[in-house]
Tab-separated table of C-alpha atoms in Angstrom:
chain	number	residue	atom	x	y	z
A	1	MET	CA	-9.570	19.664	-21.452
A	2	LEU	CA	-7.716	17.212	-19.965
A	3	ASP	CA	-6.255	13.508	-22.578
A	4	VAL	CA	-6.528	11.879	-19.288
A	5	ALA	CA	-8.334	12.012	-15.788
A	6	VAL	CA	-7.610	9.187	-13.235
A	7	ILE	CA	-9.369	9.115	-10.162
A	8	GLY	CA	-8.067	7.763	-6.942
A	9	CYS	CA	-3.993	7.651	-5.461
A	10	GLY	CA	-3.677	4.482	-4.171
A	11	ILE	CA	-1.365	1.834	-5.595
A	12	THR	CA	-3.411	0.953	-8.952
A	13	GLY	CA	-4.325	5.193	-9.871
A	14	ALA	CA	-0.619	5.796	-9.271
A	15	ASN	CA	0.847	3.266	-11.423
A	16	VAL	CA	-1.926	4.071	-14.297
A	17	ALA	CA	-0.730	7.873	-13.527
A	18	TYR	CA	2.455	7.433	-13.991
A	19	LEU	CA	2.499	4.414	-17.190
A	20	LEU	CA	0.664	8.134	-18.665
A	21	SER	CA	3.116	10.263	-17.297
A	22	GLN	CA	5.664	8.653	-19.547
A	23	TYR	CA	3.186	10.548	-23.072
A	24	LYS	CA	2.474	13.546	-24.725
A	25	LEU	CA	-0.484	13.650	-22.773
A	26	ASN	CA	-2.095	16.610	-20.367
A	27	THR	CA	-2.928	13.992	-16.980
A	28	ALA	CA	-4.460	14.337	-14.170
A	29	ILE	CA	-5.042	12.293	-10.638
A	30	LEU	CA	-8.077	13.449	-8.955
A	31	GLU	CA	-7.435	12.429	-5.070
A	32	LYS	CA	-10.636	12.305	-2.288
A	33	GLU	CA	-7.868	12.458	0.566
A	34	ASN	CA	-5.073	14.555	1.981
A	35	ASP	CA	-2.344	12.240	0.870
A	36	VAL	CA	-1.851	9.806	-1.467
A	37	SER	CA	-1.976	6.053	-1.228
A	38	MET	CA	-4.800	6.651	2.203
A	39	GLY	CA	-7.525	3.882	1.350
A	40	THR	CA	-5.780	-0.165	1.160
A	41	THR	CA	-2.609	0.598	0.122
A	42	ARG	CA	-1.837	2.203	3.338
A	43	ALA	CA	-3.498	-0.452	5.454
A	44	ASN	CA	-2.662	-3.691	4.462
A	45	SER	CA	-0.631	-7.255	4.475
A	46	ALA	CA	2.565	-5.590	2.512
A	47	ILE	CA	2.909	-9.070	1.011
A	48	ILE	CA	3.993	-9.669	-3.235
A	49	HIS	CA	2.559	-12.438	-3.756
A	50	ALA	CA	4.231	-15.109	-5.514
A	51	GLY	CA	0.999	-15.584	-7.745
A	52	TYR	CA	-0.496	-19.609	-6.965
A	53	ASP	CA	-3.337	-19.207	-5.532
A	54	PRO	CA	-5.695	-17.263	-8.222
A	55	GLU	CA	-7.441	-19.480	-11.087
A	56	PRO	CA	-5.931	-19.906	-13.565
A	57	GLY	CA	-6.955	-18.512	-16.911
A	58	THR	CA	-8.100	-15.145	-14.751
A	59	ASP	CA	-6.904	-11.721	-14.849
A	60	MET	CA	-5.502	-12.394	-11.468
A	61	ALA	CA	-3.384	-15.153	-12.379
A	62	ARG	CA	-2.320	-13.449	-14.883
A	63	LEU	CA	-1.788	-10.111	-13.841
A	64	ASN	CA	0.159	-11.041	-10.343
A	65	VAL	CA	2.291	-13.220	-12.504
A	66	ARG	CA	3.803	-10.207	-14.041
A	67	GLY	CA	2.697	-7.772	-11.310
A	68	ASN	CA	5.416	-9.430	-9.365
A	69	ALA	CA	8.199	-8.711	-11.951
A	70	LEU	CA	7.617	-5.648	-12.487
A	71	THR	CA	7.013	-4.803	-8.837
A	72	ARG	CA	10.197	-6.075	-8.025
A	73	LYS	CA	11.996	-3.824	-11.060
A	74	GLN	CA	10.196	-0.727	-10.052
A	75	CYS	CA	11.325	-1.260	-6.339
A	76	GLU	CA	14.536	-1.222	-7.156
A	77	ALA	CA	14.271	1.702	-9.853
A	78	PHE	CA	13.419	3.879	-7.028
A	79	ASP	CA	14.284	2.599	-4.106
A	80	VAL	CA	11.575	0.976	-1.662
A	81	LYS	CA	11.798	-1.123	0.018
A	82	PHE	CA	11.541	-4.886	-1.608
A	83	ASN	CA	12.682	-7.599	0.413
A	84	ALA	CA	11.905	-12.101	-1.576
A	85	ILE	CA	12.026	-13.661	1.212
A	86	GLY	CA	9.415	-15.763	0.252
A	87	SER	CA	6.424	-17.862	1.868
A	88	LEU	CA	4.502	-20.945	2.685
A	89	VAL	CA	2.055	-22.085	3.090
A	90	LEU	CA	1.077	-24.312	6.054
A	91	ALA	CA	-1.015	-27.968	5.905
A	92	PHE	CA	-2.147	-29.374	9.478
A	93	SER	CA	-3.941	-32.183	7.948
A	94	PRO	CA	-3.855	-34.933	5.478
A	95	GLU	CA	-6.488	-32.814	3.398
A	96	GLU	CA	-5.151	-28.981	3.933
A	97	MET	CA	-2.194	-31.225	1.959
A	98	LYS	CA	-4.679	-31.402	-1.010
A	99	THR	CA	-5.105	-27.517	-1.090
A	100	VAL	CA	-1.115	-27.894	-0.802
A	101	GLN	CA	-1.417	-29.825	-3.874
A	102	HIS	CA	-3.502	-28.236	-5.846
A	103	LEU	CA	-1.976	-24.584	-4.826
A	104	TYR	CA	1.338	-26.255	-6.896
A	105	GLU	CA	-0.846	-26.873	-9.222
A	106	ASN	CA	-2.193	-23.634	-10.498
A	107	GLY	CA	1.374	-21.655	-9.949
A	108	VAL	CA	2.928	-24.646	-12.383
A	109	ALA	CA	-0.148	-23.558	-14.464
A	110	ASN	CA	0.608	-19.545	-14.023
A	111	GLY	CA	3.985	-19.818	-14.661
A	112	VAL	CA	5.318	-19.444	-11.003
A	113	PRO	CA	9.264	-19.783	-10.687
A	114	GLY	CA	10.375	-22.733	-8.575
A	115	VAL	CA	6.726	-23.738	-6.674
A	116	ARG	CA	7.661	-26.297	-4.806
A	117	ILE	CA	5.709	-28.525	-1.886
A	118	LEU	CA	8.180	-29.402	1.141
A	119	THR	CA	7.574	-32.386	3.627
A	120	LYS	CA	7.195	-31.477	7.746
A	121	GLU	CA	10.923	-32.441	7.692
A	122	GLU	CA	11.805	-29.786	5.123
A	123	THR	CA	8.956	-27.176	6.400
A	124	LEU	CA	10.550	-27.419	10.245
A	125	LYS	CA	13.997	-27.052	9.386
A	126	MET	CA	13.187	-24.045	7.008
A	127	GLU	CA	11.304	-22.228	10.196
A	128	PRO	CA	12.141	-24.044	13.323
A	129	ALA	CA	9.428	-22.124	15.347
A	130	LEU	CA	6.696	-23.149	12.927
A	131	SER	CA	3.979	-25.767	15.415
A	132	GLN	CA	5.355	-29.479	15.686
A	133	GLU	CA	1.776	-30.781	13.842
A	134	VAL	CA	2.374	-28.993	10.268
A	135	CYS	CA	2.542	-31.396	7.831
A	136	GLY	CA	4.293	-30.272	5.254
A	137	ALA	CA	3.712	-27.168	3.272
A	138	LEU	CA	4.134	-25.026	0.139
A	139	TYR	CA	7.051	-23.290	-0.955
A	140	ALA	CA	7.099	-20.263	-3.156
A	141	PRO	CA	10.237	-18.258	-3.504
A	142	SER	CA	9.332	-15.437	-5.245
A	143	ALA	CA	6.899	-13.673	-2.642
A	144	GLY	CA	8.387	-10.852	-0.965
A	145	ILE	CA	7.425	-8.266	1.135
A	146	VAL	CA	6.935	-4.070	0.722
A	147	GLU	CA	6.992	-1.089	1.296
A	148	PRO	CA	3.512	-0.507	-0.528
A	149	TRP	CA	2.286	3.176	0.776
A	150	ASP	CA	6.253	4.317	-0.272
A	151	LEU	CA	6.097	2.768	-3.284
A	152	ALA	CA	2.306	4.286	-4.791
A	153	LEU	CA	4.316	7.290	-3.183
A	154	ALA	CA	7.318	6.812	-5.451
A	155	LEU	CA	5.410	6.706	-8.624
A	156	ALA	CA	3.185	9.230	-7.331
A	157	GLU	CA	6.022	11.794	-7.433
A	158	ALA	CA	7.635	10.174	-10.766
A	159	ALA	CA	4.114	11.156	-12.265
A	160	VAL	CA	3.849	14.713	-11.174
A	161	GLN	CA	7.456	15.318	-11.669
A	162	ASN	CA	7.009	14.252	-15.410
A	163	GLY	CA	3.599	16.785	-15.582
A	164	VAL	CA	0.934	14.899	-14.146
A	165	LYS	CA	-1.578	17.107	-12.448
A	166	LEU	CA	-2.124	15.464	-8.458
A	167	HIS	CA	-5.789	17.330	-7.469
A	168	LEU	CA	-5.748	16.103	-3.389
A	169	GLU	CA	-8.973	16.382	-1.709
A	170	THR	CA	-10.258	16.063	-5.070
A	171	ALA	CA	-14.031	13.790	-4.166
A	172	VAL	CA	-15.774	13.242	-8.382
A	173	THR	CA	-19.546	13.576	-7.128
A	174	GLY	CA	-20.410	13.017	-10.529
A	175	ALA	CA	-19.742	12.342	-14.443
A	176	GLU	CA	-21.697	13.358	-17.512
A	177	LYS	CA	-20.385	12.439	-20.917
A	178	ILE	CA	-20.635	15.564	-23.553
A	179	GLU	CA	-18.936	15.625	-26.602
A	180	GLY	CA	-15.754	14.327	-26.902
A	181	GLY	CA	-15.401	13.422	-23.036
A	182	TRP	CA	-16.358	13.636	-19.434
A	183	ARG	CA	-17.135	16.141	-17.282
A	184	LEU	CA	-16.535	14.783	-13.799
A	185	HIS	CA	-18.431	17.047	-11.100
A	186	THR	CA	-15.972	17.317	-7.854
A	187	THR	CA	-15.991	19.297	-4.826
A	188	LYS	CA	-13.245	21.222	-6.102
A	189	GLY	CA	-15.347	22.033	-9.094
A	190	ASP	CA	-15.787	20.578	-12.333
A	191	ILE	CA	-12.834	19.119	-14.621
A	192	GLU	CA	-13.070	17.787	-18.626
A	193	ALA	CA	-11.456	14.682	-19.900
A	194	LYS	CA	-11.749	13.460	-23.129
A	195	TYR	CA	-10.729	10.099	-21.058
A	196	VAL	CA	-11.101	8.443	-17.644
A	197	VAL	CA	-9.639	6.107	-15.666
A	198	ASN	CA	-11.984	4.974	-12.200
A	199	ALA	CA	-9.427	3.975	-9.935
A	200	ALA	CA	-11.393	4.290	-7.134
A	201	GLY	CA	-10.541	1.241	-5.209
A	202	VAL	CA	-14.040	0.589	-2.478
A	203	ASP	CA	-15.712	3.590	-4.160
A	204	SER	CA	-14.902	2.178	-7.910
A	205	ASP	CA	-18.331	0.790	-8.189
A	206	THR	CA	-19.868	4.039	-7.064
A	207	VAL	CA	-17.855	5.560	-9.046
A	208	ALA	CA	-18.580	3.445	-11.885
A	209	SER	CA	-22.243	3.915	-11.442
A	210	MET	CA	-21.558	7.729	-12.456
A	211	ALA	CA	-20.988	7.180	-16.231
A	212	GLY	CA	-23.626	4.056	-16.275
A	213	GLU	CA	-24.335	0.695	-15.169
A	214	PRO	CA	-21.270	-0.022	-13.468
A	215	GLY	CA	-22.062	-4.674	-13.502
A	216	PHE	CA	-20.213	-5.072	-10.694
A	217	THR	CA	-20.499	-3.988	-6.533
A	218	ILE	CA	-18.337	-3.960	-4.007
A	219	LEU	CA	-18.780	-5.688	-0.759
A	220	PRO	CA	-16.786	-3.841	1.212
A	221	ASN	CA	-14.549	-6.450	3.920
A	222	ARG	CA	-12.247	-5.911	6.714
A	223	GLY	CA	-8.891	-7.133	7.935
A	224	GLU	CA	-7.903	-6.769	11.526
A	225	TYR	CA	-3.931	-6.402	12.485
A	226	TYR	CA	-1.247	-7.364	15.176
A	227	LEU	CA	2.491	-5.160	14.432
A	228	LEU	CA	4.698	-6.387	16.998
A	229	ASP	CA	8.035	-4.973	17.694
A	230	LYS	CA	11.778	-6.221	16.213
A	231	SER	CA	12.245	-8.255	19.222
A	232	GLN	CA	9.802	-10.176	17.264
A	233	GLY	CA	10.661	-9.962	14.154
A	234	GLY	CA	13.530	-12.579	13.270
A	235	LEU	CA	10.389	-15.276	14.250
A	236	VAL	CA	10.053	-16.431	11.172
A	237	ARG	CA	12.376	-15.577	7.918
A	238	HIS	CA	9.664	-16.741	5.460
A	239	VAL	CA	5.721	-15.178	5.020
A	240	ILE	CA	3.420	-18.164	6.514
A	241	PHE	CA	-0.033	-18.363	5.348
A	242	GLN	CA	-2.276	-20.688	6.382
A	243	CYS	CA	-4.303	-22.893	3.663
A	244	PRO	CA	-7.205	-20.315	2.030
A	245	ASN	CA	-11.126	-21.213	2.689
A	246	LYS	CA	-13.810	-19.337	1.529
A	247	ASP	CA	-12.623	-15.738	3.339
A	248	GLY	CA	-9.432	-14.973	2.224
A	249	LYS	CA	-5.693	-16.214	2.843
A	250	GLY	CA	-6.642	-16.306	5.861
A	251	VAL	CA	-4.239	-15.526	9.495
A	252	LEU	CA	-0.579	-14.375	8.310
A	253	VAL	CA	2.703	-14.203	10.165
A	254	SER	CA	5.152	-12.378	8.744
A	255	PRO	CA	8.502	-9.816	9.213
A	256	THR	CA	8.117	-6.589	8.010
A	257	VAL	CA	10.816	-5.202	5.586
A	258	HIS	CA	11.040	-2.536	8.331
A	259	TYR	CA	12.128	-5.827	10.504
A	260	ASN	CA	8.901	-5.721	13.288
A	261	LEU	CA	6.744	-9.204	12.489
A	262	ILE	CA	3.257	-8.600	11.165
A	263	VAL	CA	0.475	-10.805	12.191
A	264	GLY	CA	-3.310	-10.514	10.529
A	265	PRO	CA	-6.135	-10.207	9.089
A	266	ASN	CA	-9.424	-11.594	9.461
A	267	ALA	CA	-12.091	-11.150	7.008
A	268	GLU	CA	-15.357	-9.271	8.672
A	269	PRO	CA	-18.120	-7.775	6.355
A	270	CYS	CA	-18.038	-3.509	7.286
A	271	GLU	CA	-19.807	-0.298	5.849
A	272	ARG	CA	-16.797	1.515	3.784
A	273	GLY	CA	-14.045	2.645	5.383
A	274	ASP	CA	-14.407	0.803	9.030
A	275	VAL	CA	-11.199	0.853	9.823
A	276	SER	CA	-12.356	0.229	13.502
A	277	THR	CA	-10.534	-2.683	15.231
A	278	LEU	CA	-11.995	-4.728	17.690
A	279	ALA	CA	-11.644	-7.121	20.676
A	280	ASP	CA	-13.313	-10.409	19.505
A	281	SER	CA	-11.377	-10.075	15.795
A	282	LEU	CA	-7.927	-9.730	17.266
A	283	ALA	CA	-8.818	-12.453	19.225
A	284	PHE	CA	-9.674	-14.503	16.948
A	285	VAL	CA	-6.410	-13.301	14.440
A	286	ARG	CA	-4.155	-14.200	17.687
A	287	GLU	CA	-5.491	-17.986	17.898
A	288	LYS	CA	-5.135	-17.984	14.716
A	289	ALA	CA	-2.238	-17.128	14.457
A	290	VAL	CA	-0.422	-19.459	17.326
A	291	LYS	CA	-1.961	-22.184	15.088
A	292	SER	CA	1.358	-21.301	12.700
A	293	VAL	CA	3.759	-20.043	15.036
A	294	PRO	CA	2.911	-20.914	18.850
A	295	GLY	CA	5.819	-18.380	20.036
A	296	ILE	CA	4.691	-14.997	19.418
A	297	ASN	CA	4.375	-12.995	22.221
A	298	PHE	CA	1.740	-10.768	22.049
A	299	ARG	CA	3.049	-8.732	25.005
A	300	GLU	CA	5.208	-7.275	22.291
A	301	ASN	CA	2.356	-5.866	19.934
A	302	ILE	CA	2.924	-1.924	19.750
A	303	ARG	CA	0.308	-1.348	17.364
A	304	ASN	CA	-3.511	-2.761	15.832
A	305	PHE	CA	-4.653	-1.635	12.880
A	306	ALA	CA	-7.473	-2.564	10.172
A	307	GLY	CA	-7.470	-2.346	6.319
A	308	VAL	CA	-10.490	-2.615	3.195
A	309	ARG	CA	-10.992	-4.683	1.357
A	310	ALA	CA	-12.404	-4.204	-1.852
A	311	ASN	CA	-13.863	-7.116	-2.610
A	312	SER	CA	-16.680	-7.847	-5.132
A	313	ASP	CA	-19.963	-9.839	-6.252
A	314	GLN	CA	-17.319	-10.407	-9.151
A	315	GLY	CA	-14.707	-14.150	-8.644
A	316	ASP	CA	-11.627	-12.100	-10.589
A	317	PHE	CA	-10.512	-8.159	-11.152
A	318	ILE	CA	-12.959	-6.018	-12.836
A	319	ILE	CA	-11.078	-4.251	-16.064
A	320	GLY	CA	-12.842	-2.828	-18.632
A	321	GLU	CA	-14.464	-0.599	-20.526
A	322	THR	CA	-17.776	0.232	-18.668
A	323	ALA	CA	-18.515	3.330	-20.786
A	324	PRO	CA	-17.287	5.073	-24.025
A	325	GLY	CA	-13.997	6.480	-22.646
A	326	PHE	CA	-14.346	4.839	-19.418
A	327	ILE	CA	-12.192	3.292	-17.879
A	328	THR	CA	-13.005	1.254	-14.929
A	329	LEU	CA	-10.959	-0.674	-12.514
A	330	GLY	CA	-12.920	-2.497	-9.658
A	331	GLY	CA	-12.761	-5.346	-7.114
A	332	ILE	CA	-8.845	-4.805	-7.253
A	333	LYS	CA	-8.777	-6.958	-4.215
A	334	SER	CA	-5.548	-9.978	-3.142
A	335	PRO	CA	-3.033	-9.932	-5.449
A	336	GLY	CA	-4.244	-6.278	-6.353
A	337	LEU	CA	-1.009	-4.861	-4.800
A	338	SER	CA	1.357	-6.769	-6.624
A	339	SER	CA	-0.677	-7.324	-9.580
A	340	ALA	CA	-1.436	-2.783	-9.842
A	341	PRO	CA	2.182	-2.860	-12.173
A	342	ALA	CA	0.449	-4.667	-14.502
A	343	ILE	CA	-3.600	-3.504	-14.521
A	344	ALA	CA	-2.210	-0.674	-14.751
A	345	GLU	CA	-0.239	-1.848	-18.117
A	346	ASP	CA	-3.769	-3.152	-19.082
A	347	ALA	CA	-5.706	0.030	-18.055
A	348	VAL	CA	-3.451	2.138	-20.903
A	349	GLN	CA	-3.992	-0.632	-23.453
A	350	LEU	CA	-7.767	-0.447	-23.196
A	351	LEU	CA	-7.456	3.712	-23.249
A	352	GLN	CA	-5.457	3.571	-26.806
A	353	LYS	CA	-8.244	1.161	-28.009
A	354	ALA	CA	-10.928	3.418	-27.517
A	355	GLY	CA	-9.269	6.236	-29.036
A	356	LEU	CA	-6.266	7.450	-27.150
A	357	GLN	CA	-3.381	8.614	-29.157
A	358	ALA	CA	-0.484	9.091	-27.243
A	359	GLU	CA	3.203	9.626	-27.897
A	360	LYS	CA	6.291	8.222	-25.805
A	361	LYS	CA	8.312	11.059	-24.259
A	362	ASP	CA	11.961	11.159	-25.110
A	363	THR	CA	12.985	11.146	-21.002
A	364	PHE	CA	11.162	11.014	-18.532
A	365	VAL	CA	11.734	10.847	-14.406
A	366	CYS	CA	11.893	6.561	-13.573
A	367	THR	CA	14.165	6.739	-10.677
A	368	ARG	CA	13.867	7.973	-7.369
A	369	LYS	CA	17.006	7.255	-4.124
A	370	LYS	CA	16.155	8.116	-1.151
A	371	ARG	CA	18.157	9.685	1.611
A	372	ARG	CA	18.046	6.523	4.878
A	373	PHE	CA	20.367	7.718	7.324
A	374	ASN	CA	19.889	4.802	10.270
A	375	THR	CA	21.117	2.777	7.404
A	376	MET	CA	24.402	5.440	6.547
A	377	THR	CA	27.718	4.421	7.310
A	378	PRO	CA	29.167	6.515	9.953
A	379	GLU	CA	30.913	8.129	7.248
A	380	GLN	CA	28.135	8.341	4.629
A	381	LYS	CA	26.455	9.792	7.983
A	382	ALA	CA	29.259	12.340	9.030
A	383	GLN	CA	29.270	14.000	4.884
A	384	ALA	CA	25.204	13.921	5.112
A	385	ILE	CA	25.763	16.451	7.549
A	386	ARG	CA	28.454	18.237	6.805
A	387	GLU	CA	25.864	19.322	3.586
A	388	ASN	CA	22.694	19.661	5.786
A	389	PRO	CA	23.676	20.532	9.659
A	390	LEU	CA	19.372	19.120	9.892
A	391	TYR	CA	20.877	15.606	9.510
A	392	GLY	CA	22.779	15.656	12.703
A	393	ARG	CA	19.600	16.295	14.767
A	394	ILE	CA	17.340	12.607	15.905
A	395	ILE	CA	13.888	13.283	15.884
A	396	CYS	CA	12.622	10.377	16.016
A	397	ARG	CA	15.180	8.181	18.351
A	398	CYS	CA	12.899	4.226	18.001
A	399	GLU	CA	13.712	4.889	13.814
A	400	THR	CA	16.739	7.126	13.776
A	401	ILE	CA	15.031	9.962	11.594
A	402	THR	CA	16.750	12.857	11.224
A	403	GLU	CA	15.285	16.746	10.964
A	404	GLY	CA	16.877	16.652	7.603
A	405	GLU	CA	14.994	13.342	6.157
A	406	ILE	CA	12.169	14.972	7.404
A	407	VAL	CA	12.233	18.709	6.097
A	408	ASP	CA	13.521	16.741	2.634
A	409	ALA	CA	9.925	15.205	2.476
A	410	LEU	CA	8.552	18.410	3.237
A	411	HIS	CA	9.787	19.812	-0.075
A	412	GLY	CA	9.219	16.202	-1.589
A	413	PRO	CA	7.591	16.049	-4.620
A	414	ILE	CA	4.239	15.721	-3.249
A	415	PRO	CA	4.726	17.153	0.247
A	416	PRO	CA	3.047	16.113	3.291
A	417	ARG	CA	0.202	17.378	4.636
A	418	THR	CA	-0.193	15.890	8.316
A	419	ILE	CA	1.894	13.549	11.109
A	420	ASP	CA	0.956	10.472	9.430
A	421	GLY	CA	1.853	11.721	6.158
A	422	VAL	CA	5.449	12.332	6.791
A	423	LYS	CA	5.554	9.400	8.601
A	424	ARG	CA	4.463	7.432	6.025
A	425	ARG	CA	8.266	9.097	3.628
A	426	CYS	CA	10.376	9.121	6.368
A	427	THR	CA	9.483	6.242	9.369
A	428	SER	CA	9.264	8.681	11.842
A	429	GLY	CA	6.305	7.141	14.393
A	430	MET	CA	6.617	3.818	13.196
A	431	GLY	CA	8.780	2.730	15.655
A	432	ARG	CA	8.296	1.485	19.333
A	433	CYS	CA	7.045	4.441	20.971
A	434	GLN	CA	4.398	4.659	18.043
A	435	GLY	CA	5.628	8.685	17.995
A	436	GLY	CA	5.461	8.954	21.818
A	437	PHE	CA	8.378	11.146	21.364
A	438	CYS	CA	9.338	12.114	18.574
A	439	GLY	CA	5.169	13.050	17.497
A	440	PRO	CA	5.086	16.979	19.246
A	441	ARG	CA	8.836	17.409	17.507
A	442	VAL	CA	7.092	16.292	13.569
A	443	HIS	CA	4.371	18.832	14.584
A	444	GLU	CA	6.399	21.644	15.164
A	445	ILE	CA	8.505	21.028	12.144
A	446	ILE	CA	6.039	20.890	9.912
A	447	ALA	CA	3.978	24.143	11.155
A	448	ARG	CA	7.734	25.727	10.360
A	449	GLU	CA	7.863	24.049	7.255
A	450	LEU	CA	5.056	25.010	5.363
A	451	GLY	CA	4.272	28.646	7.096
A	452	ILE	CA	1.207	27.363	8.495
A	453	PRO	CA	-0.067	27.243	12.449
A	454	GLN	CA	0.466	24.216	14.611
A	455	SER	CA	-3.632	24.094	15.108
A	456	GLU	CA	-3.799	23.991	11.153
A	457	VAL	CA	-1.368	20.381	11.422
A	458	LEU	CA	-3.676	17.585	11.060
A	459	LYS	CA	-2.900	14.112	12.218
A	460	ASP	CA	-3.595	12.330	8.714
A	461	LYS	CA	-7.148	12.469	7.500
A	462	ALA	CA	-9.393	15.887	7.497
A	463	GLY	CA	-10.672	16.954	10.715
A	464	SER	CA	-7.942	15.107	12.773
A	465	TYR	CA	-7.083	18.403	14.341
A	466	ILE	CA	-4.788	18.236	17.493
A	467	ILE	CA	-4.376	21.201	19.478
A	468	THR	CA	-7.676	22.436	20.605
A	469	GLY	CA	-8.148	25.534	22.749
A	470	THR	CA	-8.862	28.970	23.647
A	471	THR	CA	-7.813	32.415	22.028
A	472	LYS	CA	-7.776	35.213	24.227
A	473	GLU	CA	-10.673	36.692	22.834
A	474	GLY	CA	-12.414	33.636	24.012
A	475	GLY	CA	-13.110	32.586	20.076
A	476	LEU	CA	-12.369	28.628	19.727
A	477	HIS	CA	-9.126	27.579	17.572
A	478	ARG	CA	-9.526	25.843	14.026
A	479	GLY	CA	-9.091	22.281	16.113
A	480	GLU	CA	-12.312	22.718	17.783
């Protein structure tokens, strides 16, 4: 019997697993997809919020500010891209300046460092590309941008290296209370654990209901985005928000850690898992974005995508023991990414309060160093090629990603199984051509390194086969 089973390996579940891996425990992660960080964690604004938006006294307020500080430390320790560029919340009317004042007061009450209100002149001096209609702004220097899927991966990898077992493609379908713990029914058989942590994101209410009355309902909400080429990445230097409303924090404009420009999202109710992008929704995003930054050149768009938020019918995060020994982390919407490491601390404390006996290990993996060819000096590149000639072959021209980096990822602690899995680890395919050049080459490398036919290599989730056709005998390939 496991000591703890963690359901879900997005940013919240990965943080919980990483903390638990530092103790002498038998822990496992149960993830329904074929890779980690496949839900909201990989499709969001990639913002580490400062903490002025949540109302004082809420878990969101407490955990956002704490999580912001912890995320910075994690990114440094695990060599995850993070830029503390700060954020601006723009006001376009005297009425919106009242909202800015309220957010400022929230920020002060929540302990957000350095938050202050700017005049119109100060705002435009800081960001000359903004609309001349701006009246002022709230400035929060502690906000930042991050590579969220890589942070989740780094934490999950460290957990695995510290002894946690990761079960991919293992969806939980039921739960029953047994003597001394829980029996979880999964698509790969039953798993027993003394304690369970439900970090299932958009499905957290469904999983909670397996153990009893969940007490909350997830109301999935889709947000759609533009991702623009690096030619637009320098248009603004901070995360640019509009004043929040009932639908969320509004449409933002921000640089990314890869020097692109991200614009979005909108907020629309949707079905769970519905990540479609719609022309009308994207037109709305575009209309709102140019109100803040009129000069955005949307002809430089290289990709549209959508993510689904785990909004709930509660006004705060749901963090608690929803059944004996069954800890639920539900409704982890924005600022969930920013709060995740602090949420994990709460989860471990709840487990200990529920009776989990945990002794800290003397040593455990708590750092990572990535080899990024495109950031090396000429001398470092030459050395990398001498050590491994595969670093001398460029596979992704847009991002300057080498075969050596891809092969290293394919033999890492959590090897990718798909083209998009390689993309999330190495950024191959994230550039201007979006994998048009490197995709077939990555496909070949995955098949070679994993020892599988190319017809078995997936683009992304289960069933996303790339190669289809018939054999000489007339039978269909797997990719039918």
